[in-house]
Tab-separated table of C-alpha atoms in Angstrom:
chain	number	residue	atom	x	y	z
A	9	MET	CA	-17.497	-3.666	44.734
A	10	ARG	CA	-18.618	-0.165	43.722
A	11	TYR	CA	-15.924	2.428	43.133
A	12	GLY	CA	-17.965	5.099	44.911
A	13	ARG	CA	-17.992	3.419	48.319
A	14	ASP	CA	-15.845	4.503	51.277
A	15	ASP	CA	-12.728	2.322	51.589
A	16	SER	CA	-11.117	4.239	54.466
A	17	ALA	CA	-11.125	1.133	56.635
A	18	GLY	CA	-8.865	-0.598	54.123
A	19	PRO	CA	-9.798	-2.825	51.176
A	20	ARG	CA	-10.549	-6.449	51.597
A	21	GLU	CA	-7.780	-8.704	50.323
A	22	GLY	CA	-9.860	-10.144	47.490
A	23	LEU	CA	-10.585	-6.676	46.126
A	24	HIS	CA	-7.081	-5.280	46.341
A	25	ALA	CA	-6.284	-5.832	42.657
A	26	THR	CA	-9.461	-3.995	41.729
A	27	LEU	CA	-8.395	-0.985	43.780
A	28	LEU	CA	-5.236	-0.703	41.709
A	29	CYS	CA	-7.572	0.134	38.803
A	30	HIS	CA	-9.725	2.591	40.785
A	31	PRO	CA	-10.548	5.885	39.010
A	32	ASP	CA	-9.484	7.859	42.112
A	33	GLY	CA	-5.708	8.321	42.041
A	34	ARG	CA	-5.491	8.542	45.838
A	35	ILE	CA	-7.006	5.073	46.151
A	36	ARG	CA	-4.694	3.682	43.466
A	37	GLU	CA	-1.717	5.156	45.297
A	38	ALA	CA	-2.823	3.690	48.654
A	39	ALA	CA	-3.422	0.271	47.080
A	40	LEU	CA	0.222	0.138	45.933
A	41	ASP	CA	1.365	-0.316	49.545
A	42	ARG	CA	0.406	-3.985	49.360
A	43	ALA	CA	0.613	-4.653	45.616
A	44	GLU	CA	3.594	-7.044	45.413
A	45	ARG	CA	1.248	-9.908	44.518
A	46	TRP	CA	0.181	-8.156	41.303
A	47	PRO	CA	3.398	-7.123	39.520
A	48	GLU	CA	1.573	-6.688	36.213
A	49	LEU	CA	-0.761	-4.089	37.708
A	50	VAL	CA	2.187	-2.386	39.385
A	51	ALA	CA	3.894	-2.144	35.984
A	52	ILE	CA	0.779	-0.555	34.521
A	53	ARG	CA	0.666	1.979	37.338
A	54	CYS	CA	4.292	2.891	36.542
A	55	ALA	CA	2.875	4.570	33.450
A	56	ASP	CA	-0.022	6.170	35.343
A	57	TRP	CA	-1.003	9.694	34.392
A	58	ALA	CA	-0.943	10.817	38.047
A	59	PRO	CA	2.644	11.598	39.199
A	60	ALA	CA	2.032	10.459	42.791
A	61	VAL	CA	0.706	7.073	41.666
A	62	ARG	CA	3.459	6.734	39.095
A	63	ASP	CA	6.247	7.485	41.594
A	64	ARG	CA	4.907	5.071	44.197
A	65	ALA	CA	4.471	2.301	41.615
A	66	ARG	CA	8.045	2.767	40.429
A	67	GLN	CA	9.300	2.341	43.965
A	68	VAL	CA	7.383	-0.922	44.294
A	69	LEU	CA	8.506	-2.229	40.908
A	70	GLY	CA	12.116	-1.282	41.595
A	71	ALA	CA	11.982	-3.285	44.826
A	72	LEU	CA	10.522	-6.277	42.963
A	73	LEU	CA	13.283	-6.158	40.370
A	74	ARG	CA	15.930	-6.059	43.095
A	75	THR	CA	14.499	-8.901	45.220
A	76	HIS	CA	13.113	-11.202	42.498
A	77	PRO	CA	14.797	-10.110	39.258
A	78	GLU	CA	14.395	-13.362	37.310
A	79	ARG	CA	10.737	-13.905	38.154
A	80	ALA	CA	9.842	-10.275	37.548
A	81	ALA	CA	11.656	-10.179	34.205
A	82	ARG	CA	10.002	-13.358	32.926
A	83	THR	CA	6.558	-12.197	34.018
A	84	LEU	CA	6.657	-8.561	33.023
A	85	THR	CA	8.648	-8.320	29.800
A	86	PRO	CA	5.722	-8.844	27.357
A	87	LEU	CA	3.579	-6.308	29.220
A	88	VAL	CA	6.332	-3.728	29.715
A	89	LEU	CA	7.190	-3.823	26.015
A	90	ARG	CA	3.649	-2.822	25.181
A	91	LEU	CA	3.472	-0.221	27.937
A	92	SER	CA	6.625	1.406	26.580
A	93	ALA	CA	4.515	2.965	23.838
A	94	ARG	CA	2.718	5.085	26.445
A	95	GLU	CA	3.883	8.574	27.311
A	96	GLN	CA	5.238	7.486	30.703
A	97	GLY	CA	5.971	3.864	29.755
A	98	GLY	CA	9.704	4.087	29.133
A	99	TRP	CA	10.819	3.967	32.771
A	100	ALA	CA	9.807	0.344	33.403
A	101	LEU	CA	11.456	-0.813	30.168
A	102	ALA	CA	14.719	0.926	31.077
A	103	ARG	CA	14.763	-0.724	34.523
A	104	LEU	CA	13.988	-4.089	32.960
A	105	GLU	CA	16.875	-3.745	30.514
A	106	GLU	CA	19.268	-3.149	33.393
A	107	VAL	CA	18.246	-6.499	34.858
A	108	LEU	CA	18.241	-8.459	31.590
A	109	ARG	CA	21.593	-7.314	30.237
A	110	ASP	CA	23.433	-9.134	33.023
A	111	ASP	CA	21.249	-12.229	33.210
A	112	GLU	CA	21.907	-14.595	30.290
A	113	PRO	CA	19.682	-17.439	31.618
A	114	VAL	CA	16.662	-15.138	31.672
A	115	LEU	CA	17.532	-13.739	28.252
A	116	ALA	CA	17.788	-17.291	26.919
A	117	ALA	CA	14.311	-18.045	28.238
A	118	LEU	CA	12.915	-14.867	26.682
A	119	ARG	CA	14.536	-15.709	23.334
A	120	ALA	CA	12.344	-18.816	23.276
A	121	ASP	CA	9.196	-17.056	24.471
A	122	THR	CA	6.025	-17.620	22.477
A	123	ASP	CA	5.370	-13.856	22.462
A	124	LEU	CA	7.056	-12.560	19.297
A	125	PRO	CA	7.799	-8.993	20.495
A	126	THR	CA	9.432	-10.496	23.589
A	127	ARG	CA	11.696	-12.878	21.710
A	128	ARG	CA	12.690	-10.127	19.258
A	129	TYR	CA	13.454	-7.762	22.118
A	130	ALA	CA	15.549	-10.447	23.836
A	131	ALA	CA	17.387	-11.075	20.570
A	132	ARG	CA	18.286	-7.399	20.225
A	133	LEU	CA	19.567	-7.246	23.795
A	134	THR	CA	21.632	-10.373	23.188
A	135	LEU	CA	23.166	-8.918	20.054
A	136	GLU	CA	24.034	-5.681	21.847
A	137	SER	CA	25.859	-7.691	24.505
A	138	GLY	CA	28.176	-9.259	21.904
A	139	ARG	CA	28.214	-12.593	23.765
A	140	PHE	CA	27.979	-14.918	20.761
A	141	ASP	CA	30.376	-15.665	17.926
A	142	ALA	CA	29.336	-16.082	14.280
A	143	ARG	CA	28.818	-19.818	14.612
A	144	ALA	CA	26.475	-19.456	17.579
A	145	LEU	CA	24.543	-16.695	15.837
A	146	ALA	CA	24.190	-18.796	12.697
A	147	ARG	CA	22.890	-21.694	14.778
A	148	LEU	CA	20.274	-19.407	16.320
A	149	ALA	CA	19.318	-18.129	12.870
A	150	ALA	CA	18.921	-21.658	11.533
A	151	THR	CA	16.701	-22.835	14.374
A	152	ASP	CA	14.573	-19.794	15.239
A	153	PRO	CA	10.997	-20.286	13.959
A	154	ASP	CA	10.291	-16.545	13.865
A	155	PRO	CA	11.421	-15.112	10.485
A	156	VAL	CA	12.091	-11.637	11.886
A	157	THR	CA	14.265	-12.897	14.747
A	158	ALA	CA	16.018	-15.354	12.448
A	159	ARG	CA	16.882	-12.472	10.130
A	160	LEU	CA	18.385	-10.556	13.078
A	161	TRP	CA	20.616	-13.516	13.946
A	162	ALA	CA	21.617	-14.127	10.325
A	163	ASP	CA	22.510	-10.494	9.639
A	164	ALA	CA	24.552	-10.354	12.847
A	165	ALA	CA	26.399	-13.533	11.869
A	166	THR	CA	27.330	-12.173	8.446
A	167	ARG	CA	28.462	-8.857	9.921
A	168	LEU	CA	30.675	-10.690	12.366
A	169	MET	CA	32.172	-12.843	9.609
A	170	ALA	CA	32.825	-9.703	7.578
A	171	THR	CA	34.958	-8.295	10.393
A	172	ASP	CA	36.454	-11.439	11.980
A	173	GLY	CA	36.804	-13.586	8.886
A	174	PRO	CA	34.688	-16.357	7.335
A	175	ASP	CA	33.520	-19.402	9.247
A	176	ASP	CA	32.603	-22.353	7.030
A	177	GLU	CA	30.483	-24.034	9.688
A	178	ALA	CA	28.515	-20.842	10.258
A	179	VAL	CA	27.879	-20.506	6.519
A	180	ASP	CA	26.722	-24.127	6.314
A	181	LEU	CA	24.332	-23.558	9.204
A	182	LEU	CA	22.807	-20.600	7.388
A	183	LEU	CA	22.493	-22.577	4.165
A	184	GLY	CA	20.641	-25.358	5.965
A	185	ALA	CA	18.085	-23.102	7.635
A	186	ARG	CA	14.366	-23.468	7.124
A	187	SER	CA	13.805	-19.733	6.628
A	188	PRO	CA	14.300	-18.581	3.014
A	189	MET	CA	15.695	-15.265	4.229
A	190	VAL	CA	18.355	-17.030	6.279
A	191	ARG	CA	19.279	-19.371	3.414
A	192	ALA	CA	19.571	-16.367	1.102
A	193	THR	CA	21.925	-14.773	3.617
A	194	GLY	CA	23.952	-17.973	3.613
A	195	VAL	CA	24.187	-17.944	-0.183
A	196	THR	CA	25.500	-14.386	-0.220
A	197	ALA	CA	27.945	-15.327	2.550
A	198	LEU	CA	29.490	-17.935	0.234
A	199	ARG	CA	31.247	-15.147	-1.622
A	200	GLY	CA	33.044	-13.862	1.464
A	201	ALA	CA	33.974	-17.428	2.364
A	202	GLY	CA	35.607	-17.994	-1.026
A	203	ARG	CA	33.022	-20.626	-1.994
A	204	THR	CA	31.375	-18.895	-4.943
A	205	GLU	CA	31.345	-22.086	-6.998
A	206	GLU	CA	28.833	-23.632	-4.582
A	207	ALA	CA	26.135	-21.171	-5.679
A	208	VAL	CA	25.142	-23.575	-8.468
A	209	ARG	CA	23.774	-25.997	-5.861
A	210	HIS	CA	21.182	-23.433	-4.795
A	211	LEU	CA	19.858	-22.449	-8.218
A	212	ALA	CA	16.925	-24.830	-7.728
A	213	ASP	CA	16.109	-23.873	-4.145
A	214	ARG	CA	12.450	-23.954	-3.145
A	215	SER	CA	12.541	-20.198	-2.454
A	216	GLY	CA	12.582	-17.647	-5.241
A	217	LEU	CA	14.647	-15.314	-3.063
A	218	VAL	CA	17.359	-17.925	-2.596
A	219	ARG	CA	17.343	-18.752	-6.313
A	220	ALA	CA	17.784	-15.060	-7.148
A	221	CYS	CA	20.732	-14.780	-4.741
A	222	ALA	CA	22.270	-17.900	-6.226
A	223	ARG	CA	21.971	-16.503	-9.766
A	224	TRP	CA	23.570	-13.258	-8.610
A	225	LEU	CA	26.456	-15.134	-7.044
A	226	VAL	CA	27.002	-17.269	-10.133
A	227	GLY	CA	27.203	-14.056	-12.136
A	228	GLN	CA	29.646	-12.562	-9.634
A	229	GLY	CA	31.876	-15.554	-10.220
A	230	GLY	CA	31.874	-14.909	-13.959
A	231	GLY	CA	29.372	-17.640	-14.796
A	232	ASP	CA	25.939	-17.811	-16.381
A	233	PRO	CA	23.121	-19.536	-14.469
A	234	PHE	CA	20.966	-20.177	-17.523
A	235	PRO	CA	22.978	-23.139	-18.943
A	236	HIS	CA	22.720	-24.822	-15.544
A	237	TYR	CA	18.958	-24.399	-15.550
A	238	ARG	CA	18.702	-25.633	-19.125
A	239	GLU	CA	20.643	-28.733	-18.195
A	240	LEU	CA	18.345	-29.379	-15.212
A	241	VAL	CA	15.045	-29.012	-17.069
A	242	THR	CA	16.144	-31.203	-19.980
A	243	ASP	CA	17.298	-34.060	-17.742
A	244	PRO	CA	14.245	-36.169	-16.766
A	245	GLY	CA	16.088	-37.589	-13.802
A	246	ARG	CA	17.076	-34.233	-12.295
A	247	VAL	CA	14.242	-31.873	-13.197
A	248	THR	CA	12.226	-30.543	-10.255
A	249	ALA	CA	9.464	-27.997	-9.914
A	250	TYR	CA	11.908	-25.505	-8.415
A	251	ALA	CA	14.384	-26.003	-11.245
A	252	VAL	CA	11.573	-25.269	-13.707
A	253	ALA	CA	10.635	-22.143	-11.741
A	254	GLY	CA	14.241	-20.959	-11.757
A	255	PHE	CA	14.523	-21.643	-15.484
A	256	ALA	CA	11.428	-19.542	-16.178
A	257	GLU	CA	12.728	-16.717	-14.005
A	258	CYS	CA	15.707	-16.138	-16.278
A	259	ALA	CA	14.469	-17.538	-19.607
A	260	ARG	CA	13.147	-15.731	-22.647
A	261	ARG	CA	9.939	-16.327	-24.530
A	262	SER	CA	11.894	-18.199	-27.190
A	263	ASP	CA	12.698	-20.803	-24.526
A	264	GLY	CA	9.005	-21.628	-24.139
A	265	PRO	CA	9.197	-24.941	-26.068
A	266	ARG	CA	11.321	-26.439	-23.306
A	267	LEU	CA	8.534	-25.691	-20.862
A	268	HIS	CA	5.848	-26.944	-23.251
A	269	ALA	CA	7.657	-30.266	-23.314
A	270	LEU	CA	7.219	-30.524	-19.537
A	271	LEU	CA	3.418	-30.206	-19.662
A	272	THR	CA	3.252	-33.993	-19.980
A	273	HIS	CA	5.868	-34.768	-17.319
A	274	PRO	CA	4.774	-37.565	-14.953
A	275	ASP	CA	5.365	-35.405	-11.864
A	276	GLY	CA	2.401	-33.098	-11.263
A	277	ARG	CA	4.572	-30.554	-9.468
A	278	VAL	CA	6.759	-30.229	-12.545
A	279	ARG	CA	3.705	-29.852	-14.798
A	280	ALA	CA	2.328	-27.123	-12.532
A	281	ALA	CA	5.653	-25.292	-12.513
A	282	ALA	CA	5.825	-25.517	-16.305
A	283	VAL	CA	2.372	-23.939	-16.663
A	284	ALA	CA	3.317	-21.154	-14.242
A	285	GLY	CA	6.605	-20.661	-16.097
A	286	LEU	CA	4.861	-20.286	-19.441
A	287	ARG	CA	2.598	-17.678	-17.898
A	288	LEU	CA	5.650	-15.838	-16.587
A	289	LEU	CA	7.090	-15.828	-20.112
A	290	ASP	CA	3.739	-14.607	-21.479
A	291	ASP	CA	3.621	-17.796	-23.559
A	292	ASN	CA	0.220	-19.065	-22.463
A	293	THR	CA	-1.654	-18.743	-25.754
A	294	ASP	CA	-2.074	-22.476	-26.424
A	295	ILE	CA	-5.651	-22.522	-25.187
A	296	THR	CA	-6.269	-26.100	-26.298
A	297	ALA	CA	-3.372	-27.489	-24.262
A	298	LEU	CA	-4.243	-25.398	-21.215
A	299	THR	CA	-7.921	-26.370	-21.386
A	300	ALA	CA	-6.941	-30.033	-21.415
A	301	LEU	CA	-4.991	-29.450	-18.214
A	302	LEU	CA	-8.197	-28.392	-16.456
A	303	GLU	CA	-8.892	-32.133	-16.140
A	304	ASP	CA	-5.462	-32.902	-14.678
A	305	PRO	CA	-5.593	-35.086	-11.538
A	306	TRP	CA	-3.031	-32.861	-9.808
A	307	PRO	CA	-4.772	-29.845	-8.156
A	308	ALA	CA	-1.790	-27.522	-8.570
A	309	VAL	CA	-1.784	-28.113	-12.337
A	310	VAL	CA	-5.492	-27.295	-12.594
A	311	ARG	CA	-5.013	-24.140	-10.519
A	312	GLU	CA	-2.121	-22.898	-12.652
A	313	ALA	CA	-3.941	-23.738	-15.870
A	314	SER	CA	-7.020	-21.801	-14.767
A	315	LEU	CA	-4.881	-18.795	-13.866
A	316	SER	CA	-3.250	-18.897	-17.297
A	317	LEU	CA	-6.639	-19.127	-18.999
A	318	LEU	CA	-8.158	-16.127	-17.215
A	319	PRO	CA	-7.368	-13.673	-20.047
A	320	PHE	CA	-9.097	-16.075	-22.474
A	321	SER	CA	-12.077	-17.040	-20.317
A	322	GLY	CA	-14.494	-15.513	-22.828
A	323	ARG	CA	-13.304	-17.985	-25.479
A	324	LEU	CA	-13.987	-21.078	-23.380
A	325	ASP	CA	-17.127	-23.189	-23.504
A	326	ALA	CA	-19.261	-21.835	-20.663
A	327	ASP	CA	-21.570	-24.879	-20.611
A	328	ARG	CA	-18.633	-27.245	-20.094
A	329	LEU	CA	-17.338	-25.054	-17.287
A	330	ILE	CA	-20.774	-24.971	-15.667
A	331	ALA	CA	-20.847	-28.763	-15.814
A	332	ARG	CA	-17.625	-28.840	-13.807
A	333	LEU	CA	-19.415	-27.113	-10.928
A	334	ALA	CA	-21.412	-30.254	-10.166
A	335	ALA	CA	-21.186	-31.389	-6.556
A	336	ASP	CA	-19.688	-34.746	-7.535
A	337	ARG	CA	-16.696	-33.148	-9.257
A	338	PRO	CA	-13.435	-32.786	-7.270
A	339	ARG	CA	-13.016	-29.564	-5.336
A	340	HIS	CA	-10.013	-28.341	-7.319
A	341	LEU	CA	-11.962	-28.744	-10.586
A	342	ARG	CA	-14.928	-26.807	-9.186
A	343	ARG	CA	-12.640	-24.023	-7.980
A	344	ALA	CA	-10.931	-23.700	-11.358
A	345	ALA	CA	-14.213	-23.671	-13.279
A	346	PHE	CA	-15.731	-21.145	-10.891
A	347	ARG	CA	-12.678	-18.888	-11.229
A	348	LEU	CA	-12.972	-18.905	-15.033
A	349	LEU	CA	-16.733	-18.411	-15.069
A	350	ARG	CA	-16.482	-15.420	-12.739
A	351	ALA	CA	-13.845	-13.906	-15.021
A	352	ARG	CA	-16.426	-13.823	-17.844
A	353	ARG	CA	-18.568	-11.412	-15.794
A	354	GLY	CA	-22.168	-10.676	-16.696
A	355	ILE	CA	-24.920	-13.270	-16.615
A	356	THR	CA	-22.410	-16.115	-16.859
A	357	GLU	CA	-20.905	-15.105	-13.528
A	358	LEU	CA	-24.360	-14.880	-11.944
A	359	ARG	CA	-25.328	-18.324	-13.201
A	360	ALA	CA	-22.152	-19.808	-11.741
A	361	CYS	CA	-22.617	-18.075	-8.394
A	362	VAL	CA	-26.233	-19.180	-8.051
A	363	ALA	CA	-25.107	-22.739	-8.763
A	364	MET	CA	-22.550	-22.528	-5.934
A	365	VAL	CA	-24.551	-20.887	-3.130
A	366	ALA	CA	-24.919	-24.264	-1.397
A	367	ASP	CA	-21.532	-25.752	-2.287
A	368	ASP	CA	-19.661	-27.833	0.277
A	369	ASP	CA	-16.511	-25.725	-0.101
A	370	PRO	CA	-16.751	-22.806	2.391
A	371	ARG	CA	-14.619	-20.503	0.248
A	372	LEU	CA	-16.613	-21.099	-2.911
A	373	ARG	CA	-19.902	-20.844	-1.048
A	374	ALA	CA	-18.968	-17.567	0.663
A	375	THR	CA	-17.785	-15.973	-2.594
A	376	ALA	CA	-20.869	-17.103	-4.470
A	377	ARG	CA	-23.257	-15.834	-1.803
A	378	ALA	CA	-21.540	-12.455	-1.511
A	379	THR	CA	-21.672	-12.021	-5.291
A	380	VAL	CA	-25.354	-12.937	-5.536
A	381	ARG	CA	-26.313	-10.651	-2.652
A	382	GLY	CA	-24.506	-7.710	-4.247
A	383	TRP	CA	-25.713	-8.376	-7.774
A	384	LYS	CA	-27.396	-5.594	-9.801
A	385	TRP	CA	-30.352	-7.633	-11.034
A	386	GLN	CA	-32.088	-4.804	-12.863
A	387	LEU	CA	-28.886	-3.894	-14.710
A	388	SER	CA	-28.504	-7.485	-15.927
A	389	LEU	CA	-31.975	-7.298	-17.440
A	390	HIS	CA	-30.897	-4.446	-19.726
A	391	THR	CA	-27.220	-5.220	-20.406
A	392	ASP	CA	-26.723	-9.004	-20.295
A	393	ASP	CA	-27.700	-11.725	-22.733
A	394	THR	CA	-30.628	-12.904	-20.647
A	395	ASP	CA	-34.331	-12.317	-20.116
A	396	ARG	CA	-36.748	-11.703	-17.272
A	397	PRO	CA	-37.847	-15.354	-16.858
A	398	GLU	CA	-34.256	-16.557	-16.435
A	399	LEU	CA	-33.458	-13.832	-13.906
A	400	ALA	CA	-36.655	-14.685	-12.055
A	401	GLU	CA	-35.575	-18.325	-11.867
A	402	LEU	CA	-32.065	-17.429	-10.684
A	403	LEU	CA	-33.563	-15.144	-8.056
A	404	ARG	CA	-35.916	-17.925	-6.918
A	405	ARG	CA	-32.999	-20.368	-6.542
A	406	SER	CA	-31.110	-17.881	-4.384
A	407	ALA	CA	-34.117	-16.902	-2.272
A	408	GLY	CA	-32.519	-18.249	0.890
A	409	LEU	CA	-29.977	-15.405	0.808
A	410	PHE	CA	-32.598	-12.657	1.174
A	411	ASP	CA	-35.287	-11.787	3.680
A	412	ALA	CA	-38.823	-11.023	2.527
A	413	TYR	CA	-38.190	-7.305	2.104
A	414	GLU	CA	-34.965	-7.757	0.126
A	415	MET	CA	-36.603	-10.340	-2.110
A	416	GLY	CA	-39.553	-8.025	-2.690
A	417	VAL	CA	-37.286	-5.162	-3.722
A	418	ARG	CA	-35.427	-7.317	-6.231
A	419	ARG	CA	-38.621	-8.782	-7.677
A	420	SER	CA	-40.090	-5.314	-8.022
A	421	ARG	CA	-37.061	-3.995	-9.863
A	422	LEU	CA	-37.291	-6.917	-12.270
A	423	GLY	CA	-40.968	-6.161	-12.870
A	424	LEU	CA	-42.141	-9.363	-11.197
A	425	THR	CA	-45.436	-8.623	-9.517
A	426	ARG	CA	-46.020	-12.074	-8.104
């Protein structure tokens, strides 16, 4: 179909939807007379810039909402939410709200919609209706996979408990949620429920936010969280990575020896947490011990050790790090060595990147190639501890990254005539 043709005889049925998008407002308005089959396009026309088109579309949409409210609401809510940002988009959203506020089954379906703005909108409408008690809201908070919506449910549950009194089952539901934000809300709700002493159980939660709330609540009850952490990290049978993280979050540098003792713990997660904790305490100056951990079989330990060694990368043996870039070395060892070599900057970084331009790891390969392509070759000749023959060899090994012109420019700047 061409928009410029004469449609006075009436559009063919298969082209009717196209006419609703016609640039001529008179044709769009006429096409709305038989537009019930395309409610999405009708909703769009409700925000049309032409008043005549807009008014006619609103009549059609209003009729659809009266005759098929459930189907229209399920179909149109995601689109109408986005159209509401337009200058004339608020009308359809207001009409939709009138339908949804009195239809709990449809709201329930929208609360489980895969479209996040839709489920959040349905959650807000549900909360405004005041249909659910604290226990039901806590259950929704604990099971909703969307963190934003879960936070809405959790906050509403705590507000309701603040006015209507605590509900132990609701608090337990919040504490058992998957979302860290919801669990943190549950921990703070323990105070209002008169269960402050239970905060100790959450000091070693897997979320730093929950651990911080638990420490606050222990302090509100007149206690000190640090002795609890100290007891956890010194008990081989109870220490966990999250207990070590919590210990480091409230420890002092003088407590570093307790973390050093965990560098040889049999659980790799605990070793990794101990390395990260020492870095948090700014007690990561034992270069010999950290370098030894670069050979740890647990990838998380190697990653944390390499991060702790970054400020001291210039004091490490570059040749040994280069050797760890070999293709037969495990990926986590190559990543750690590459991270440390890049931190040295200069020619050492270039050597490492050229060695990794064909690596099997996509992340390492992409970083190496981007670095080599953006390298200032001529500057390296004058500022780095290298010479023209070495740069020529490195350029030759990375030739696949450049076309003939780019290679010629780089060779010329290095003074390589052939």
